[in-house]
XYZ file of C-alpha atoms in Angstrom:
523
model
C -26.957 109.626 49.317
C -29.688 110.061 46.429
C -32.623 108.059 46.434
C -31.726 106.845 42.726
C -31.002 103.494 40.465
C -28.051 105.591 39.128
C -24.640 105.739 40.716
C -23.236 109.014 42.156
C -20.327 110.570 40.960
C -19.942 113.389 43.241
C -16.368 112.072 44.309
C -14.212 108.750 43.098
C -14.889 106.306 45.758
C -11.874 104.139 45.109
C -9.775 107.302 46.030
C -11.883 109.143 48.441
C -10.842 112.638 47.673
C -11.709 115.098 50.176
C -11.503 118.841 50.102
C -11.711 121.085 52.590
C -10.607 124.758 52.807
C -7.879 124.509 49.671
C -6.417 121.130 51.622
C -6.524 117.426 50.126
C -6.139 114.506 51.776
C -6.051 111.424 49.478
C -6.266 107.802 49.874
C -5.238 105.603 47.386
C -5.436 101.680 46.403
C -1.638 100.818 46.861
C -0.105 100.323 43.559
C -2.221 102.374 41.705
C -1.793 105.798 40.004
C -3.591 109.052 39.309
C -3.751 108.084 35.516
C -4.976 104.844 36.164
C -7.977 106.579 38.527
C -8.732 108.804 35.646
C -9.300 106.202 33.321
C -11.584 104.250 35.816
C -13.459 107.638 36.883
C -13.794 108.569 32.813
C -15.256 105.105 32.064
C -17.783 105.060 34.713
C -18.847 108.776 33.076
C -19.197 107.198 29.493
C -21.826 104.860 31.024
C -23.363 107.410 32.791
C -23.544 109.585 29.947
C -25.215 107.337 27.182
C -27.316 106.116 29.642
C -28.847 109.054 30.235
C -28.776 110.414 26.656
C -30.295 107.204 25.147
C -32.853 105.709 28.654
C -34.281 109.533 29.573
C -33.532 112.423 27.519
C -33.600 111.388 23.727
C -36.551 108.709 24.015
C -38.890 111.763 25.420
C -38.545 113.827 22.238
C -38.604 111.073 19.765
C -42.047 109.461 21.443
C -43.716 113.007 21.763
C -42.196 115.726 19.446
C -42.665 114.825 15.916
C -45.404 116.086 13.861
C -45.294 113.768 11.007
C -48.540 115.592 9.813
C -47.108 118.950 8.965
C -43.177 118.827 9.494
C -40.834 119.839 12.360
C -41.425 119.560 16.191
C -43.715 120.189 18.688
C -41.606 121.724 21.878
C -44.011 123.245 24.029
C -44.930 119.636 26.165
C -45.649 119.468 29.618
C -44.000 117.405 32.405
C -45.691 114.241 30.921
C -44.768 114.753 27.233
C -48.692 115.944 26.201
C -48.423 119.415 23.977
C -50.330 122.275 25.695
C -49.222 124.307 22.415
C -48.887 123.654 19.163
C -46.533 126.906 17.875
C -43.321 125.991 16.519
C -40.535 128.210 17.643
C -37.650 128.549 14.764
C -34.730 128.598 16.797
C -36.074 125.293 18.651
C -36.634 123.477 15.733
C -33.585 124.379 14.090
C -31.671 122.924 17.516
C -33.981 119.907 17.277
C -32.931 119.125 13.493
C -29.454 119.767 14.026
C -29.584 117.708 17.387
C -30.683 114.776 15.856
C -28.670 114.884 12.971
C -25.844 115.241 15.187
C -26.226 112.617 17.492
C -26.892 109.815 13.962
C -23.357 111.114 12.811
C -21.669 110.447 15.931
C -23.196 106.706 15.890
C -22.695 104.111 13.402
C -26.194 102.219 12.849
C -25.267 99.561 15.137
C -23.991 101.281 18.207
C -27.229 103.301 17.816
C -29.613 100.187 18.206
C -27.377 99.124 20.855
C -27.605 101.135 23.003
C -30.986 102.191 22.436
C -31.675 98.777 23.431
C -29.362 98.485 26.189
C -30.846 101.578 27.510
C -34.750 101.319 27.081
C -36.494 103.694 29.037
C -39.538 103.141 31.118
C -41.963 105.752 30.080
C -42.428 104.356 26.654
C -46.494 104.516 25.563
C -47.256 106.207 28.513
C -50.090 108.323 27.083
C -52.745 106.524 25.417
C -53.420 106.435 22.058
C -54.861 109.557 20.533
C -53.766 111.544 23.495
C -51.123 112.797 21.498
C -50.591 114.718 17.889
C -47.179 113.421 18.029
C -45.794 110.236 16.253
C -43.415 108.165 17.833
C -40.158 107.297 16.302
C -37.636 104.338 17.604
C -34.129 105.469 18.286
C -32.374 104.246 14.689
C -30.182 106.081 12.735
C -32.069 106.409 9.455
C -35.102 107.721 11.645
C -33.267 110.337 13.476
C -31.794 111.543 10.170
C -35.213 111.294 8.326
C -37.120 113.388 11.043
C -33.873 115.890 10.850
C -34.232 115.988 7.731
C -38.133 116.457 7.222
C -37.353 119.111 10.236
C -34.756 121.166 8.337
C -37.118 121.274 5.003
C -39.991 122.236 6.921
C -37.700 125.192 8.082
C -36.605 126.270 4.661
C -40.270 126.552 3.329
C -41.489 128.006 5.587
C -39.326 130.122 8.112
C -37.155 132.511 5.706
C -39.146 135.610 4.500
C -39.366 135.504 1.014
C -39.109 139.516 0.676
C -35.552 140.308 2.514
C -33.889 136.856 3.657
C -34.801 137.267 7.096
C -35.614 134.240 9.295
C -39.063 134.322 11.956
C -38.652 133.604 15.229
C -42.042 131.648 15.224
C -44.515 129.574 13.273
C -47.773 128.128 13.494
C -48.024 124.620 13.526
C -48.376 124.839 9.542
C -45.600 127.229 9.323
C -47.281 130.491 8.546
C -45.136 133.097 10.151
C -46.335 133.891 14.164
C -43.823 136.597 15.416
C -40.880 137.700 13.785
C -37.690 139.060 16.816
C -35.237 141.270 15.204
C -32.589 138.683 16.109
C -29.755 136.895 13.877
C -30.206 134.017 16.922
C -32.889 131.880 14.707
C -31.419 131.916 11.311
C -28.304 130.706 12.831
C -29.844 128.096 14.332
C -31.229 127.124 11.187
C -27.436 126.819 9.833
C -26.581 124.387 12.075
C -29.384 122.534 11.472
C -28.507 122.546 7.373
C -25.333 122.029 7.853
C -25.529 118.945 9.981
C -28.087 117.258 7.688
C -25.849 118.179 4.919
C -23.530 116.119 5.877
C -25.832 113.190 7.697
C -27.705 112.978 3.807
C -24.255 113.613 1.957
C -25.539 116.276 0.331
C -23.623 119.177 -0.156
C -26.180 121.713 -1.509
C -27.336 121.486 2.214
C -24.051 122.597 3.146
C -23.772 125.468 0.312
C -27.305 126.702 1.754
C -25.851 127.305 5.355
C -22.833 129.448 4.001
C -25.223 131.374 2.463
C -27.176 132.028 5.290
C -24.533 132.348 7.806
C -23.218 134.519 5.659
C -26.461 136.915 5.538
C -26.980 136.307 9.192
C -23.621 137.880 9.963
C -24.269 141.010 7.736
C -27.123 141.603 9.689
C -24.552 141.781 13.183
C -22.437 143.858 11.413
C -24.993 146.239 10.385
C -26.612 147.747 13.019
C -31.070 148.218 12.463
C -30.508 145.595 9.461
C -33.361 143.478 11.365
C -35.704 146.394 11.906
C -34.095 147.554 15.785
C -32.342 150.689 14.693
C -29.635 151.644 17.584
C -31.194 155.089 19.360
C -29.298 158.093 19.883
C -29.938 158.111 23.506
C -28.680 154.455 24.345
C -25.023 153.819 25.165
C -23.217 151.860 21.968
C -22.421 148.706 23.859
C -21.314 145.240 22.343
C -23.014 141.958 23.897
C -21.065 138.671 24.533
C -23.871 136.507 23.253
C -23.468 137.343 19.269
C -19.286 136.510 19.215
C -20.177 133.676 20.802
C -22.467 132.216 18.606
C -20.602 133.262 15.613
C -17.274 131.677 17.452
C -19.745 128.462 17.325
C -21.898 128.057 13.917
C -18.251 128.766 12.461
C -16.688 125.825 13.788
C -19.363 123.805 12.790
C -18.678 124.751 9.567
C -15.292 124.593 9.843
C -15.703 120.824 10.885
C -14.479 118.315 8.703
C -16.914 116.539 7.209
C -18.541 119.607 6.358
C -15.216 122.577 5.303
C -14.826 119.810 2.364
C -17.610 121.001 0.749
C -16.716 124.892 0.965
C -14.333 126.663 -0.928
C -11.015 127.438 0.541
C -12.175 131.410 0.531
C -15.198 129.925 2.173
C -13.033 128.254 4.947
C -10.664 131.126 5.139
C -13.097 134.022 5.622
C -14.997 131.599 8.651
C -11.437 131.131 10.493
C -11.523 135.211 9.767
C -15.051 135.571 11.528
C -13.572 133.385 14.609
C -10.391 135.350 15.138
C -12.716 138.498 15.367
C -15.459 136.708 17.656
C -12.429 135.341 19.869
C -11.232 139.537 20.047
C -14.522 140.469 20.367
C -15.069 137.430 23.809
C -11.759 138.902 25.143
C -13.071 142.248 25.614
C -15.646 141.136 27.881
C -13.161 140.172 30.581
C -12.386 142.548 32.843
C -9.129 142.302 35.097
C -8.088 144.135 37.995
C -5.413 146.678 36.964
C -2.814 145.914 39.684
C -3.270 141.864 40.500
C -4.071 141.034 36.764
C -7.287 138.730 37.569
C -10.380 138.165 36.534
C -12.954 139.810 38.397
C -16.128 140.527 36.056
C -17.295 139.014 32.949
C -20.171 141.187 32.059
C -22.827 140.488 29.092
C -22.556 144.022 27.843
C -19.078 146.074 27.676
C -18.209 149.581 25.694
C -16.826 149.119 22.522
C -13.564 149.664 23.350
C -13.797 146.691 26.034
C -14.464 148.913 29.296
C -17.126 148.304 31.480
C -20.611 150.395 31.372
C -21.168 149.887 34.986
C -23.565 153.758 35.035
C -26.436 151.292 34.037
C -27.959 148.324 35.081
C -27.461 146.642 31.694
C -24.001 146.570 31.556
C -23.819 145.438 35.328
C -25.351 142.194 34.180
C -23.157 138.863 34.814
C -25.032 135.961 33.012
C -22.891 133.108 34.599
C -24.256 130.319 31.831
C -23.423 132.266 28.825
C -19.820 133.296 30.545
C -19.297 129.540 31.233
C -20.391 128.517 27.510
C -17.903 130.890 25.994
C -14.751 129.951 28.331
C -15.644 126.216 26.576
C -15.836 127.781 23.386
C -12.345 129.238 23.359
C -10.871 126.231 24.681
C -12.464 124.206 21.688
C -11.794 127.322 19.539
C -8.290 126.669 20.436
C -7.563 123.381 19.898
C -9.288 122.937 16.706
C -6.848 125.816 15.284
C -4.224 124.136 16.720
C -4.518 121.429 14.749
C -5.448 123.485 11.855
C -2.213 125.768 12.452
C 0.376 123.858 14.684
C -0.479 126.489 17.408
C -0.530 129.232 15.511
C -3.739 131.179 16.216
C -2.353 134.362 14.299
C -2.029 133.317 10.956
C -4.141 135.231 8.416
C -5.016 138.117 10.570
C -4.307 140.438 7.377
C -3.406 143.387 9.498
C -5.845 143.450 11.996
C -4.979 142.909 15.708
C -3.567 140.153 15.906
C -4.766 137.253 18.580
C -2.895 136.634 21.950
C -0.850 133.189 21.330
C -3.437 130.249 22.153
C -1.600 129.088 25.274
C -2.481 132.749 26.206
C -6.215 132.423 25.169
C -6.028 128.817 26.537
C -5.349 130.098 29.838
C -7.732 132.948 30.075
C -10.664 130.830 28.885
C -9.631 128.590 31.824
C -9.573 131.806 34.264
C -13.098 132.559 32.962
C -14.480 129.232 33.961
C -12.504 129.487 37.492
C -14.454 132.613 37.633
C -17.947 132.120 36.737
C -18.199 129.043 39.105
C -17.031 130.942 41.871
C -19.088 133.370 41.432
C -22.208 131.528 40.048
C -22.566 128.232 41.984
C -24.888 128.962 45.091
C -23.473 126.361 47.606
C -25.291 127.724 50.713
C -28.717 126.937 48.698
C -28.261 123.599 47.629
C -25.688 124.058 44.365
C -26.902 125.446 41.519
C -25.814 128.199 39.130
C -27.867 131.532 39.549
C -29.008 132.791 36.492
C -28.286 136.965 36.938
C -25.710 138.785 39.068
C -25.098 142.391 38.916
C -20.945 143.454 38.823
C -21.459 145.801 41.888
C -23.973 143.563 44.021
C -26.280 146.347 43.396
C -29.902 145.258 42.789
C -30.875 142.716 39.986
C -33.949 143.863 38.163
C -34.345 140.301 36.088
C -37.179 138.658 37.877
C -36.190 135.456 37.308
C -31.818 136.462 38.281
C -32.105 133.821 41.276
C -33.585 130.687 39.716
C -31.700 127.628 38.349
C -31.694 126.887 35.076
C -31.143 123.913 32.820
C -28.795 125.040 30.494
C -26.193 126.977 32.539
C -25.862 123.706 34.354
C -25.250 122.183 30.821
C -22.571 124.400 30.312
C -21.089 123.723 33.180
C -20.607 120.015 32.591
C -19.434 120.147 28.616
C -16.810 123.417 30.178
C -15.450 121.300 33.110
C -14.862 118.392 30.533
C -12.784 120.993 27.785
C -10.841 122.043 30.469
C -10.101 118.392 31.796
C -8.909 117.741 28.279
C -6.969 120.527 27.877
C -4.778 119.838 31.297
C -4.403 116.285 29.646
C -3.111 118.120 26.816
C -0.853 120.535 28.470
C 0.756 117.220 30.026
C 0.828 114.961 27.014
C -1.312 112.314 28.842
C 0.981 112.515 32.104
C 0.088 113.190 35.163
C 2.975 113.355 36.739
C 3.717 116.622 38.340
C 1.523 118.178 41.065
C 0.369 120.866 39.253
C -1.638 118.504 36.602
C -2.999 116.577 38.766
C -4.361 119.456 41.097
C -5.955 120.350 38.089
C -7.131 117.598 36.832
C -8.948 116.575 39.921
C -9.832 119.989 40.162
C -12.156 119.489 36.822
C -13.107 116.319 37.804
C -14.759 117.568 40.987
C -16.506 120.579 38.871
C -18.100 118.115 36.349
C -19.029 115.757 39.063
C -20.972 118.384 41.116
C -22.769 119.844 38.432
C -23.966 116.129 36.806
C -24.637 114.888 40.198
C -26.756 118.188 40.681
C -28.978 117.416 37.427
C -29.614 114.069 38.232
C -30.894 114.975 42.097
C -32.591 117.691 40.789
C -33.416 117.882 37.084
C -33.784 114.188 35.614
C -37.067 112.802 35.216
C -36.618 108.953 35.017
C -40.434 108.499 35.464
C -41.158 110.516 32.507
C -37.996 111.214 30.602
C -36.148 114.630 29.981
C -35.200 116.954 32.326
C -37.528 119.993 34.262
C -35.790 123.293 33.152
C -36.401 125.644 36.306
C -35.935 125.392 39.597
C -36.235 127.728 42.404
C -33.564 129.383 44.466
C -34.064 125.957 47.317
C -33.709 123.939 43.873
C -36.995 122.812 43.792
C -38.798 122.366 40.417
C -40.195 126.268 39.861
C -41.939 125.063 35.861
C -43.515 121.903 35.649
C -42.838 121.538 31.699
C -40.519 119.879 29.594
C -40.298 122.147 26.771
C -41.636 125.520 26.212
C -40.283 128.923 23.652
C -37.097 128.290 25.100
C -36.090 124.919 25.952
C -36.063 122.080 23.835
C -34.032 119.344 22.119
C -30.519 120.993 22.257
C -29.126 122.060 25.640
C -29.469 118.690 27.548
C -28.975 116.067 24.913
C -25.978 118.235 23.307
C -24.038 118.463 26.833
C -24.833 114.842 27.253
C -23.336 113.686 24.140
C -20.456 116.359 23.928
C -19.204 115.371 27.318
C -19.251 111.395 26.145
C -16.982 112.659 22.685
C -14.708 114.415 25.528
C -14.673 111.355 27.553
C -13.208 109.485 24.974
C -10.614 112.013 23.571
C -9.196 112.362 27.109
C -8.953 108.472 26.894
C -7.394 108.692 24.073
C -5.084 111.306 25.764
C -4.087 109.215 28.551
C -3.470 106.157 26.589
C -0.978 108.011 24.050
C 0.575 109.027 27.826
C 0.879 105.779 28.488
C 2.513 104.699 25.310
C 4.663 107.897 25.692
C 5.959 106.824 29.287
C 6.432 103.111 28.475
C 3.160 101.854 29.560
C 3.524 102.936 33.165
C 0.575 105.590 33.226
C -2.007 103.142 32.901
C -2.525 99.483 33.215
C -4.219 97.678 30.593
């Protein structure tokens, strides 16, 4: 039992599952059905979810991150919300723009003041006056787009160098340029972030900008030493996981919608171009055993003709979160082009190699995920998902390989909920064969153990947001809130991406229902 106000999810009480050793027993209600449990179990999450998005984690950054003074956010704040530094990292505030921009375009006006009212947090005013350079903000909708906004200009002022295009990694609080990285991670950031208030604003030039950008930002991938980190003769040419991934990404938020209206059909056809490449590129990064056919290392670096580099310690690197953020990425990769294609992931691949079928990529994503938490989630310490592990359990030189961060955990929850919705999927809303529901309650379990694990250990209630680092025993190892490398994205994002899930796998099971006669769940 947690000492908490908030209910615990770890299993469904009304069914008391219980797993031991690969055996279930299960105790039902009599008369009721697994698709009736489900809907119970996903409504409870909803609540769950907003209440922790709008009562702890979005009420911390909008009482103590804007700087109304000079534009954009402050992100380096202690436990308490006070900023020990007042440097603006790029990447952070283009997560932060594109976060809150986000969040008032899934929210009409209304449901926003609702449940920012419903769920008013505690820690309101709890610095004094003048202890702060930030300037509160209630939760509305106009507000959340205005600071976005405000955010996103600051950003294209001052971040972009005006000489070659490229985008600095940091800024002083009045935006002259800090440190500049080398990396394309930043000025993709910063296209989410225009893109998003593009469409919050209804302004498409905001939209036209991001093409742009994206566009530059992958030229610079593609061209090796375009950033100023020429490729040396002596290092081995090997191709990391982390840059198809976030291309796979900032081109499906482009690809979204509200915001592929305002490109050109080239536009939209060269971005589902750039995802069929960053799914071949993901695949190559999963390595099977050559007689049994599984998965048995996902490594951050691979050769560029997809076999391992296991001669160095870099490409014996397994980086569980990022592994578990692109298994969630192909499954949403792969249901967004089936609706764009009937299920066709192979149209338009103009010669090149074309992709396995998307049940195929489906299935492998879903392998991934099986995978990573296996091999990441450290049970005999508490839970937790370590942050390094080395292919060949030969020493890990990252310092920091056996804490317990924030974001993996994030991962974790927004993957378990793609793959719930994609059994639902598979079975049309039914749960009616074994086989789905083993699965189902399969991802149910996963997302309950990792959500249950942030709120133990992670959560702040008394303050609001949630600590970042714990130690290997899962006790709090960084007593901040935000810092170069956490901020606004990671926690509200999985927060509010898991409540969007929730309600498409409702809407999943209730078009089962309809589809069976009304027998798969009572109204």
């Amino acid at each position: 039992q947690q000492n908490r106000d908030k209910p615990v999810c770890f299993f469904d009480c009304s069914e008391k599952f219980i797993w031991k050793l690969g055996e279930r027993t299960r105790e039902r209600k009599e008369g009721s059905s697994m698709a009736e449990a489900l809907h119970t179990w996903l409504g409870e999450r909803r609540e769950e979810l907003e209440r922790e998005l709008f009562g702890v984690v979005l009420p911390f950054w909008t009482e103590y991150s804007i700087d109304s003074e000079q534009g954009g956010f402050f992100t380096c704040l202690d436990a308490t919300g006070q900023v020990y530094d007042e440097k603006k990292y790029v990447w952070l505030q283009g997560r932060q723009c594109w976060m809150f921009a986000r969040i008032a375009n899934s929210y009409t006006e209304e449901e926003i003041t609702a449940l920012s009212a419903k769920h008013r947090p505690s820690f309101r005013n709890s610095l004094q006056k003048g202890d702060s350079l930030a300037t509160r903000i209630d939760i509305t909708r106009p507000s959340l787009i205005n600071a976005a906004k405000r955010g996103v200009d600051f950003l294209f002022e001052h971040a972009i160098r005006e000489e070659d295009g490229h985008v600095y990694f940091c800024l002083s609080r009045d935006g002259k340029p800090v440190l500049h990285q080398r990396k394309p991670f930043s000025a993709l950031f910063l296209v989410m972030a225009l893109k998003e208030v593009g469409v919050a604003i209804s302004d498409s030039s905001y939209v036209q900008k991001a093409m742009q950008l994206f566009l530059r930002a992958k030229g610079w991938i593609d061209t090796p030493g375009s950033l100023g980190k020429p490729a040396l003769e002596g290092a081995p040419p090997l191709e990391a996981l982390a840059e198809p991934m976030i291309l796979l990404n900032v081109a499906e938020e482009l690809l979204s919608e509200s915001a592929s209206l305002e490109l050109s059909a080239e536009h939209n056809e060269m971005l589902r171009e750039i995802q069929r490449q960053s799914v071949r590129a993901i695949l190559k990064h999963v390595i099977r055993d050559p007689i049994s056919k599984r998965v048995v290392h996902v490594p951050e670096l691979v050769k560029e003709d997809g076999t391992p580099y296991y001669e160095g310690t870099e490409g014996r690197v397994l980086n569980y979160g990022h592994v578990i953020e692109a298994g969630w990425f192909l499954l949403s990769y792969c249901r967004s082009e089936q609706t764009r294609q009937s299920g066709s992931a192979n149209d338009g691949d103009h010669g090149q190699t074309p992709l396995p079928p998307i049940p195929e990529i489906e299935a492998t994503a879903l392998e991934v995920l099986d995978w990573a938490f296996e091999e990441g989630w450290d049970e005999e310490n508490g839970g937790g998902i370590l942050y390094f592990g080395d292919a060949k359990s030969m020493p890990v030189t990252s310092l920091e390989w056996s804490l317990k961060l924030f974001w993996p955990i994030n991962e974790a929850m927004v993957a378990s909920m793609h793959a719930l919705l994609t059994v639902l999927h598979k079975g049309r809303g039914s749960i009616a064969d074994s086989e789905t529901e083993m699965e189902a309650e399969k991802q149910k379990e996963r997302f309950s153990k990792t959500f249950n694990f942030a709120l133990q250990h992670m959560s702040d209630e008394k303050h609001g947001e949630w600590y970042g680092y714990l130690n290997r025993e899962c006790k709090v190892h960084l007593n901040f809130k935000g810092a170069a490398y956490k901020g606004c994205f990671h926690v509200p994002r999985s927060l509010l991406f898991c409540r969007e899930l929730v309600d498409r796998a409702l809407s999943v099971l209730e078009e089962g229902r309809k589809n069976s006669g009304g027998k798969e769940v009572k109204e």
